[in-house]
PDB file of C-alpha atoms and ligand atoms in Angstrom:
ATOM      1  CA  MET A  28      91.692  68.996-187.357  1.00 91.00           C
ATOM      2  CA  LEU A  29      93.577  68.575-184.171  1.00 96.00           C
ATOM      3  CA  GLU A  30      92.442  65.431-181.923  1.00 96.00           C
ATOM      4  CA  ILE A  31      93.269  65.457-178.332  1.00 97.00           C
ATOM      5  CA  GLU A  32      91.558  62.180-177.439  1.00 96.00           C
ATOM      6  CA  ALA A  33      91.938  60.809-173.273  1.00 96.00           C
ATOM      7  CA  LEU A  34      94.563  62.235-173.081  1.00 97.00           C
ATOM      8  CA  SER A  35      96.437  61.501-169.555  1.00 97.00           C
ATOM      9  CA  VAL A  36      99.826  63.974-168.377  1.00 97.00           C
ATOM     10  CA  SER A  37     101.504  62.718-164.287  1.00 96.00           C
ATOM     11  CA  TYR A  38     103.885  64.695-163.009  1.00 95.00           C
ATOM     12  CA  GLY A  39     105.602  62.306-161.066  1.00 92.00           C
ATOM     13  CA  LYS A  40     103.037  60.346-159.348  1.00 91.00           C
ATOM     14  CA  ARG A  41     100.404  63.165-159.792  1.00 94.00           C
ATOM     15  CA  GLU A  42      97.905  62.763-161.887  1.00 95.00           C
ATOM     16  CA  VAL A  43      97.352  66.394-163.612  1.00 96.00           C
ATOM     17  CA  LEU A  44      95.044  65.487-166.759  1.00 96.00           C
ATOM     18  CA  SER A  45      92.999  62.325-166.723  1.00 96.00           C
ATOM     19  CA  ARG A  46      91.660  61.087-170.217  1.00 96.00           C
ATOM     20  CA  VAL A  47      90.477  64.734-172.165  1.00 96.00           C
ATOM     21  CA  SER A  48      89.230  64.558-174.740  1.00 96.00           C
ATOM     22  CA  LEU A  49      88.720  67.738-177.408  1.00 96.00           C
ATOM     23  CA  SER A  50      89.101  68.887-180.332  1.00 96.00           C
ATOM     24  CA  VAL A  51      88.956  72.051-182.765  1.00 97.00           C
ATOM     25  CA  LYS A  52      88.076  72.080-186.272  1.00 96.00           C
ATOM     26  CA  GLU A  53      89.381  74.050-189.069  1.00 97.00           C
ATOM     27  CA  GLY A  54      88.555  78.042-188.495  1.00 97.00           C
ATOM     28  CA  GLU A  55      86.836  77.399-185.006  1.00 97.00           C
ATOM     29  CA  VAL A  56      88.007  79.063-181.634  1.00 97.00           C
ATOM     30  CA  LEU A  57      87.676  76.857-178.552  1.00 97.00           C
ATOM     31  CA  ALA A  58      87.597  78.299-175.129  1.00 95.00           C
ATOM     32  CA  VAL A  59      88.669  76.017-172.160  1.00 94.00           C
ATOM     33  CA  LEU A  60      88.171  77.620-169.098  1.00 91.00           C
ATOM     34  CA  GLY A  61      89.489  76.508-165.958  1.00 89.00           C
ATOM     35  CA  HIS A  62      90.951  78.080-161.864  1.00 87.00           C
ATOM     36  CA  ASN A  63      94.712  77.908-161.093  1.00 89.00           C
ATOM     37  CA  GLY A  64      95.971  74.682-161.255  1.00 91.00           C
ATOM     38  CA  ALA A  65      93.117  72.860-163.521  1.00 93.00           C
ATOM     39  CA  GLY A  66      95.121  71.471-165.883  1.00 95.00           C
ATOM     40  CA  LYS A  67      95.306  74.052-168.818  1.00 95.00           C
ATOM     41  CA  THR A  68      98.610  75.458-169.398  1.00 96.00           C
ATOM     42  CA  THR A  69     100.207  71.335-169.431  1.00 97.00           C
ATOM     43  CA  LEU A  70      97.198  70.366-171.759  1.00 97.00           C
ATOM     44  CA  LEU A  71      98.694  73.178-174.003  1.00 97.00           C
ATOM     45  CA  LYS A  72     101.999  71.904-173.732  1.00 96.00           C
ATOM     46  CA  SER A  73     101.075  68.719-174.042  1.00 97.00           C
ATOM     47  CA  VAL A  74      99.814  68.971-177.645  1.00 97.00           C
ATOM     48  CA  VAL A  75     103.238  70.705-178.700  1.00 96.00           C
ATOM     49  CA  SER A  76     105.159  67.388-176.291  1.00 96.00           C
ATOM     50  CA  LEU A  77     106.885  70.010-174.084  1.00 95.00           C
ATOM     51  CA  VAL A  78     105.407  67.714-171.953  1.00 96.00           C
ATOM     52  CA  ARG A  79     105.001  64.214-172.601  1.00 96.00           C
ATOM     53  CA  ALA A  80     101.844  62.115-171.859  1.00 96.00           C
ATOM     54  CA  GLU A  81     101.231  59.213-170.333  1.00 96.00           C
ATOM     55  CA  SER A  82      98.017  57.642-172.298  1.00 95.00           C
ATOM     56  CA  GLY A  83      96.254  58.791-175.417  1.00 96.00           C
ATOM     57  CA  GLY A  84      96.529  60.666-178.723  1.00 95.00           C
ATOM     58  CA  ILE A  85      97.154  63.570-180.494  1.00 97.00           C
ATOM     59  CA  HIS A  86      96.569  63.835-184.005  1.00 96.00           C
ATOM     60  CA  LEU A  87      96.063  66.629-186.993  1.00 95.00           C
ATOM     61  CA  ASP A  88      94.296  65.940-189.584  1.00 92.00           C
ATOM     62  CA  GLY A  89      95.132  61.792-188.633  1.00 84.00           C
ATOM     63  CA  THR A  90      99.258  62.797-188.490  1.00 91.00           C
ATOM     64  CA  GLN A  91      99.926  61.564-184.526  1.00 94.00           C
ATOM     65  CA  LEU A  92     101.584  64.849-182.818  1.00 96.00           C
ATOM     66  CA  CYS A  93     101.763  62.464-179.526  1.00 96.00           C
ATOM     67  CA  ASN A  94     106.044  62.389-177.729  1.00 96.00           C
ATOM     68  CA  THR A  95     106.519  63.699-180.154  1.00 97.00           C
ATOM     69  CA  SER A  96     108.860  66.895-180.641  1.00 95.00           C
ATOM     70  CA  PRO A  97     108.106  71.171-180.565  1.00 91.00           C
ATOM     71  CA  ARG A  98     109.861  71.206-183.708  1.00 89.00           C
ATOM     72  CA  THR A  99     107.213  68.261-185.426  1.00 92.00           C
ATOM     73  CA  ALA A 100     103.886  70.258-184.249  1.00 93.00           C
ATOM     74  CA  ALA A 101     105.858  73.399-185.393  1.00 90.00           C
ATOM     75  CA  GLU A 102     106.701  71.497-188.700  1.00 88.00           C
ATOM     76  CA  ALA A 103     103.033  70.162-188.780  1.00 92.00           C
ATOM     77  CA  GLY A 104     101.861  73.784-188.359  1.00 93.00           C
ATOM     78  CA  VAL A 105     100.284  73.847-184.342  1.00 95.00           C
ATOM     79  CA  ARG A 106     102.627  77.120-182.293  1.00 94.00           C
ATOM     80  CA  LEU A 107     102.445  77.651-178.620  1.00 94.00           C
ATOM     81  CA  LEU A 108     101.911  81.317-177.937  1.00 93.00           C
ATOM     82  CA  PRO A 109     102.969  81.057-174.177  1.00 91.00           C
ATOM     83  CA  SER A 110     101.506  82.915-171.118  1.00 87.00           C
ATOM     84  CA  GLU A 111     103.116  86.165-169.846  1.00 77.00           C
ATOM     85  CA  PHE A 112     105.549  86.591-173.137  1.00 67.00           C
ATOM     86  CA  ARG A 113     107.887  84.114-172.368  1.00 75.00           C
ATOM     87  CA  GLY A 114     108.625  81.611-175.889  1.00 80.00           C
ATOM     88  CA  ILE A 115     110.593  85.442-177.408  1.00 91.00           C
ATOM     89  CA  PHE A 116     113.860  86.091-176.841  1.00 94.00           C
ATOM     90  CA  SER A 117     114.479  89.171-174.858  1.00 94.00           C
ATOM     91  CA  SER A 118     118.004  90.025-175.799  1.00 95.00           C
ATOM     92  CA  ARG A 119     117.610  89.527-179.474  1.00 96.00           C
ATOM     93  CA  THR A 120     115.896  92.299-181.484  1.00 97.00           C
ATOM     94  CA  VAL A 121     112.529  91.810-183.142  1.00 96.00           C
ATOM     95  CA  LEU A 122     113.533  90.958-186.783  1.00 95.00           C
ATOM     96  CA  ASP A 123     116.080  88.091-185.039  1.00 95.00           C
ATOM     97  CA  ASN A 124     112.751  87.177-183.546  1.00 95.00           C
ATOM     98  CA  LEU A 125     110.657  86.854-186.427  1.00 94.00           C
ATOM     99  CA  LYS A 126     113.575  85.368-188.453  1.00 92.00           C
ATOM    100  CA  ILE A 127     114.076  82.444-185.671  1.00 89.00           C
ATOM    101  CA  ALA A 128     110.641  81.640-185.961  1.00 89.00           C
ATOM    102  CA  MET A 129     110.189  81.184-189.644  1.00 83.00           C
ATOM    103  CA  PRO A 130     109.518  77.266-189.524  1.00 78.00           C
ATOM    104  CA  ALA A 131     111.908  75.038-191.642  1.00 77.00           C
ATOM    105  CA  ARG A 132     109.891  73.888-193.521  1.00 72.00           C
ATOM    106  CA  MET A 133     109.922  77.190-195.803  1.00 72.00           C
ATOM    107  CA  GLY A 134     112.708  76.358-196.471  1.00 68.00           C
ATOM    108  CA  ARG A 135     116.531  79.488-196.328  1.00 73.00           C
ATOM    109  CA  ASP A 136     113.947  81.309-199.181  1.00 79.00           C
ATOM    110  CA  LYS A 137     115.041  84.998-198.210  1.00 83.00           C
ATOM    111  CA  ALA A 138     112.352  86.113-200.765  1.00 85.00           C
ATOM    112  CA  ARG A 139     109.639  83.667-198.299  1.00 85.00           C
ATOM    113  CA  GLN A 140     111.194  84.941-195.050  1.00 86.00           C
ATOM    114  CA  GLU A 141     110.607  88.785-196.078  1.00 89.00           C
ATOM    115  CA  GLN A 142     106.584  87.758-197.545  1.00 89.00           C
ATOM    116  CA  GLU A 143     106.242  86.392-194.181  1.00 89.00           C
ATOM    117  CA  ILE A 144     107.942  88.627-191.687  1.00 92.00           C
ATOM    118  CA  ALA A 145     105.702  91.115-194.218  1.00 93.00           C
ATOM    119  CA  TYR A 146     102.515  89.893-193.178  1.00 90.00           C
ATOM    120  CA  CYS A 147     103.320  89.945-189.440  1.00 91.00           C
ATOM    121  CA  LEU A 148     103.876  93.388-189.631  1.00 93.00           C
ATOM    122  CA  GLU A 149     100.805  94.061-191.524  1.00 90.00           C
ATOM    123  CA  ILE A 150      98.701  92.264-188.517  1.00 89.00           C
ATOM    124  CA  PHE A 151     100.439  94.424-186.182  1.00 91.00           C
ATOM    125  CA  PRO A 152     101.692  97.677-187.577  1.00 91.00           C
ATOM    126  CA  ASP A 153     103.151  98.826-184.419  1.00 91.00           C
ATOM    127  CA  LEU A 154     106.148  96.535-184.431  1.00 94.00           C
ATOM    128  CA  ARG A 155     107.372  98.185-187.883  1.00 95.00           C
ATOM    129  CA  GLN A 156     109.412 101.182-185.750  1.00 95.00           C
ATOM    130  CA  LYS A 157     110.578  98.390-182.990  1.00 96.00           C
ATOM    131  CA  LEU A 158     112.306  95.998-185.929  1.00 96.00           C
ATOM    132  CA  LYS A 159     115.628  97.031-184.572  1.00 97.00           C
ATOM    133  CA  GLN A 160     115.589  97.249-180.887  1.00 97.00           C
ATOM    134  CA  PRO A 161     115.700  93.848-177.547  1.00 97.00           C
ATOM    135  CA  ALA A 162     112.343  92.337-177.823  1.00 95.00           C
ATOM    136  CA  GLY A 163     113.129  92.579-173.847  1.00 94.00           C
ATOM    137  CA  SER A 164     112.935  96.046-173.724  1.00 95.00           C
ATOM    138  CA  LEU A 165     109.399  96.806-175.227  1.00 94.00           C
ATOM    139  CA  SER A 166     106.507  97.392-173.523  1.00 90.00           C
ATOM    140  CA  GLY A 167     104.396  94.402-172.216  1.00 87.00           C
ATOM    141  CA  GLY A 168     101.993  94.711-174.398  1.00 87.00           C
ATOM    142  CA  GLN A 169     104.408  94.791-177.354  1.00 90.00           C
ATOM    143  CA  GLN A 170     106.131  91.790-176.355  1.00 92.00           C
ATOM    144  CA  GLN A 171     102.920  90.127-176.595  1.00 89.00           C
ATOM    145  CA  MET A 172     102.632  91.057-179.883  1.00 90.00           C
ATOM    146  CA  VAL A 173     105.739  90.096-180.779  1.00 93.00           C
ATOM    147  CA  ALA A 174     105.473  87.108-179.424  1.00 92.00           C
ATOM    148  CA  MET A 175     101.935  86.313-181.453  1.00 91.00           C
ATOM    149  CA  ALA A 176     103.762  87.451-184.216  1.00 92.00           C
ATOM    150  CA  VAL A 177     106.297  84.842-183.830  1.00 92.00           C
ATOM    151  CA  ALA A 178     103.484  82.404-183.184  1.00 91.00           C
ATOM    152  CA  LEU A 179     102.202  83.390-186.889  1.00 91.00           C
ATOM    153  CA  MET A 180     105.295  82.818-188.393  1.00 89.00           C
ATOM    154  CA  GLY A 181     104.443  80.317-190.982  1.00 83.00           C
ATOM    155  CA  ARG A 182     101.208  80.987-190.874  1.00 89.00           C
ATOM    156  CA  PRO A 183     100.375  77.667-188.779  1.00 92.00           C
ATOM    157  CA  ARG A 184      97.074  75.809-188.885  1.00 95.00           C
ATOM    158  CA  VAL A 185      96.089  75.277-184.878  1.00 97.00           C
ATOM    159  CA  LEU A 186      97.101  78.358-182.389  1.00 96.00           C
ATOM    160  CA  LEU A 187      97.180  77.781-178.828  1.00 96.00           C
ATOM    161  CA  LEU A 188      97.288  80.456-176.692  1.00 95.00           C
ATOM    162  CA  ASP A 189      98.055  80.372-172.905  1.00 94.00           C
ATOM    163  CA  GLU A 190      95.983  83.455-171.066  1.00 92.00           C
ATOM    164  CA  PRO A 191      96.907  86.335-173.058  1.00 89.00           C
ATOM    165  CA  SER A 192      94.940  88.143-171.606  1.00 85.00           C
ATOM    166  CA  ILE A 193      97.170  87.926-167.887  1.00 84.00           C
ATOM    167  CA  GLY A 194      98.792  91.644-167.669  1.00 79.00           C
ATOM    168  CA  LEU A 195      97.550  93.368-170.423  1.00 82.00           C
ATOM    169  CA  SER A 196      95.463  96.378-170.779  1.00 83.00           C
ATOM    170  CA  PRO A 197      92.051  95.534-171.425  1.00 85.00           C
ATOM    171  CA  ASN A 198      91.884  97.459-175.326  1.00 86.00           C
ATOM    172  CA  LEU A 199      95.307  95.369-176.239  1.00 85.00           C
ATOM    173  CA  VAL A 200      93.265  92.070-175.154  1.00 87.00           C
ATOM    174  CA  GLN A 201      90.462  92.736-177.531  1.00 88.00           C
ATOM    175  CA  ARG A 202      92.979  93.804-180.009  1.00 86.00           C
ATOM    176  CA  LEU A 203      95.275  90.446-180.196  1.00 88.00           C
ATOM    177  CA  LEU A 204      91.337  88.494-179.498  1.00 91.00           C
ATOM    178  CA  ASP A 205      90.033  90.399-182.704  1.00 91.00           C
ATOM    179  CA  GLU A 206      93.317  89.328-184.539  1.00 90.00           C
ATOM    180  CA  VAL A 207      93.056  85.799-184.082  1.00 93.00           C
ATOM    181  CA  ARG A 208      88.505  85.964-184.479  1.00 95.00           C
ATOM    182  CA  ARG A 209      89.648  87.544-188.512  1.00 94.00           C
ATOM    183  CA  LEU A 210      93.098  84.964-188.558  1.00 94.00           C
ATOM    184  CA  SER A 211      89.617  81.763-188.067  1.00 96.00           C
ATOM    185  CA  ASP A 212      87.346  83.666-189.975  1.00 96.00           C
ATOM    186  CA  SER A 213      89.402  84.567-193.238  1.00 94.00           C
ATOM    187  CA  GLN A 214      92.489  81.511-193.016  1.00 93.00           C
ATOM    188  CA  GLY A 215      90.845  78.684-191.318  1.00 96.00           C
ATOM    189  CA  LEU A 216      93.335  79.324-188.074  1.00 97.00           C
ATOM    190  CA  ALA A 217      91.686  76.427-185.646  1.00 97.00           C
ATOM    191  CA  ALA A 218      92.669  77.829-181.831  1.00 97.00           C
ATOM    192  CA  ILE A 219      92.957  76.770-177.774  1.00 97.00           C
ATOM    193  CA  LEU A 220      92.254  79.743-176.392  1.00 96.00           C
ATOM    194  CA  VAL A 221      92.872  79.045-172.665  1.00 94.00           C
ATOM    195  CA  GLU A 222      91.878  81.930-170.111  1.00 89.00           C
ATOM    196  CA  GLN A 223      90.074  81.548-166.275  1.00 83.00           C
ATOM    197  CA  ASN A 224      89.120  85.348-167.881  1.00 81.00           C
ATOM    198  CA  ALA A 225      86.098  83.501-168.612  1.00 83.00           C
ATOM    199  CA  ASN A 226      84.402  86.791-170.382  1.00 82.00           C
ATOM    200  CA  VAL A 227      87.151  87.644-172.659  1.00 81.00           C
ATOM    201  CA  ALA A 228      87.081  84.257-173.899  1.00 87.00           C
ATOM    202  CA  LEU A 229      83.665  84.301-174.181  1.00 86.00           C
ATOM    203  CA  ARG A 230      84.024  87.278-176.909  1.00 85.00           C
ATOM    204  CA  ILE A 231      85.035  85.169-179.839  1.00 91.00           C
ATOM    205  CA  ALA A 232      84.826  81.216-178.714  1.00 94.00           C
ATOM    206  CA  ASP A 233      82.666  79.482-180.899  1.00 95.00           C
ATOM    207  CA  ARG A 234      83.056  76.508-177.531  1.00 94.00           C
ATOM    208  CA  VAL A 235      83.561  76.299-174.521  1.00 92.00           C
ATOM    209  CA  ALA A 236      84.819  73.467-172.224  1.00 92.00           C
ATOM    210  CA  ALA A 237      85.120  73.772-168.537  1.00 90.00           C
ATOM    211  CA  LEU A 238      88.339  71.929-167.426  1.00 91.00           C
ATOM    212  CA  ARG A 239      87.966  71.626-163.508  1.00 90.00           C
ATOM    213  CA  THR A 240      91.400  69.312-161.647  1.00 91.00           C
ATOM    214  CA  GLY A 241      92.619  67.516-164.827  1.00 90.00           C
ATOM    215  CA  THR A 242      88.917  66.820-165.598  1.00 90.00           C
ATOM    216  CA  ILE A 243      86.984  67.982-168.779  1.00 89.00           C
ATOM    217  CA  ILE A 244      83.449  68.575-166.916  1.00 85.00           C
ATOM    218  CA  ARG A 245      81.573  70.330-169.754  1.00 82.00           C
ATOM    219  CA  GLU A 246      81.837  71.377-173.319  1.00 85.00           C
ATOM    220  CA  ALA A 247      79.015  73.636-175.434  1.00 83.00           C
ATOM    221  CA  PRO A 248      78.607  76.163-177.524  1.00 88.00           C
ATOM    222  CA  ALA A 249      79.893  79.757-177.103  1.00 85.00           C
ATOM    223  CA  GLY A 250      76.382  81.183-177.505  1.00 79.00           C
ATOM    224  CA  GLN A 251      74.460  78.641-174.891  1.00 77.00           C
ATOM    225  CA  VAL A 252      77.022  79.519-172.055  1.00 74.00           C
ATOM    226  CA  THR A 253      75.325  82.233-169.419  1.00 70.00           C
ATOM    227  CA  GLN A 254      76.498  83.970-166.907  1.00 66.00           C
ATOM    228  CA  GLU A 255      75.257  81.919-164.401  1.00 66.00           C
ATOM    229  CA  GLN A 256      76.057  78.109-165.855  1.00 68.00           C
ATOM    230  CA  LEU A 257      79.594  79.747-166.375  1.00 68.00           C
ATOM    231  CA  TRP A 258      79.397  80.023-162.315  1.00 63.00           C
ATOM    232  CA  ASP A 259      77.981  76.406-162.210  1.00 65.00           C
ATOM    233  CA  LEU A 260      80.921  75.294-163.618  1.00 62.00           C
ATOM    234  CA  PHE A 261      83.181  75.829-161.083  1.00 57.00           C
TER     235      PHE A 261
HETATM  236  N1  LIG B  23     106.741  71.093-164.318  1.00 68.24           N
HETATM  237  C1  LIG B  23     105.938  70.173-163.144  1.00 68.24           C
HETATM  238  N2  LIG B  23     105.824  69.328-162.269  1.00 68.24           N
HETATM  239  C2  LIG B  23     105.340  69.146-160.953  1.00 68.24           C
HETATM  240  N3  LIG B  23     104.122  69.530-161.323  1.00 68.24           N
HETATM  241  C3  LIG B  23     103.350  70.817-162.194  1.00 68.24           C
HETATM  242  C4  LIG B  23     104.297  71.224-163.281  1.00 68.24           C
HETATM  243  N4  LIG B  23     103.793  71.914-163.500  1.00 68.24           N
HETATM  244  C5  LIG B  23     102.242  71.978-162.915  1.00 68.24           C
HETATM  245  N5  LIG B  23     102.411  71.499-162.206  1.00 68.24           N
HETATM  246  C6  LIG B  23     101.162  71.142-161.345  1.00 68.24           C
HETATM  247  O1  LIG B  23     100.251  70.606-162.478  1.00 68.24           O
HETATM  248  C7  LIG B  23      99.035  71.000-162.156  1.00 68.24           C
HETATM  249  C8  LIG B  23      98.348  71.907-163.400  1.00 68.24           C
HETATM  250  O2  LIG B  23      99.283  72.832-163.399  1.00 68.24           O
HETATM  251  P1  LIG B  23      98.761  73.556-164.236  1.00 68.24           P
HETATM  252  O3  LIG B  23      99.919  74.732-164.805  1.00 68.24           O
HETATM  253  O4  LIG B  23      99.178  72.291-165.511  1.00 68.24           O
HETATM  254  O5  LIG B  23      97.589  74.449-164.271  1.00 68.24           O
HETATM  255  P2  LIG B  23      96.861  75.833-165.106  1.00 68.24           P
HETATM  256  O6  LIG B  23      95.262  74.990-165.404  1.00 68.24           O
HETATM  257  O7  LIG B  23      97.876  75.888-166.502  1.00 68.24           O
HETATM  258  O8  LIG B  23      97.073  76.928-163.876  1.00 68.24           O
HETATM  259  P3  LIG B  23      97.146  78.466-164.541  1.00 68.24           P
HETATM  260  O9  LIG B  23      96.203  78.742-164.395  1.00 68.24           O
HETATM  261  O10 LIG B  23      97.656  78.861-162.604  1.00 68.24           O
HETATM  262  O11 LIG B  23      98.209  78.890-164.815  1.00 68.24           O
HETATM  263  C9  LIG B  23      98.835  72.137-160.666  1.00 68.24           C
HETATM  264  O12 LIG B  23      99.095  71.324-159.624  1.00 68.24           O
HETATM  265  C10 LIG B  23     100.762  72.113-160.420  1.00 68.24           C
HETATM  266  O13 LIG B  23     100.935  72.609-159.547  1.00 68.24           O
HETATM  267 MG1  LIG B  24      98.650  78.470-166.339  1.00 68.24          MG
END
């Protein structure tokens, strides 16, 4: 479904991703594990054209997305959940954040918009009472729910999650990731979950890839990766 082929990205003269190839299928969760500075965020940003790739390809069912725009990626159904609750407007209300996140391809149809908002509130009922509050006034956990609801508006086909465990309680991390797994199983959502916390990622991943200083050094089905092997990867 989503294919990343020989993707290379540099900041100035420094190459931070070197011919990275990865793919994720419908209904599949791929965990990408790697240390600080391995290039995890850069990888996700390049998929939605927030950073420019030097070479390589990114295809969603044959449509080229490489070096297009975040909007093109969103319209094609690829959404990024940035790390640490970024990607929401903290001075705007929760409801406004959801409205703004509605993809243009769904038009200005009010009924459709309400339907999409209702869908997000079914997933995160805690947000129901918070709709009129500025997103920035919510707790970290609630802000992460808003960020995830924003990313889910318009029902993406591919969700990219950048270290969703940072700053959240283990309970909430579990809840968010269970939701990703449920959407993968029930709606065929494909997800790339970037994490430093391997234990968190392995709980829901089908496959695991290890990224070390810009290169994929290993890929395996999640069930075949033992704790010792994980230590070896790093
Ligand atoms: N805008 C930028 N300009 C220059 N260098 C950058 C920029 N963004 C990231 N880098 C560098 O590129 C490398 C990869 O960064 P990236 O943020 O992709 O890593 P990461 O795996 O997400 O790390 P972390 O676990 O800390 O989030 C790092 O060495 C970082 O310092
Ligand atoms: Mg990062």
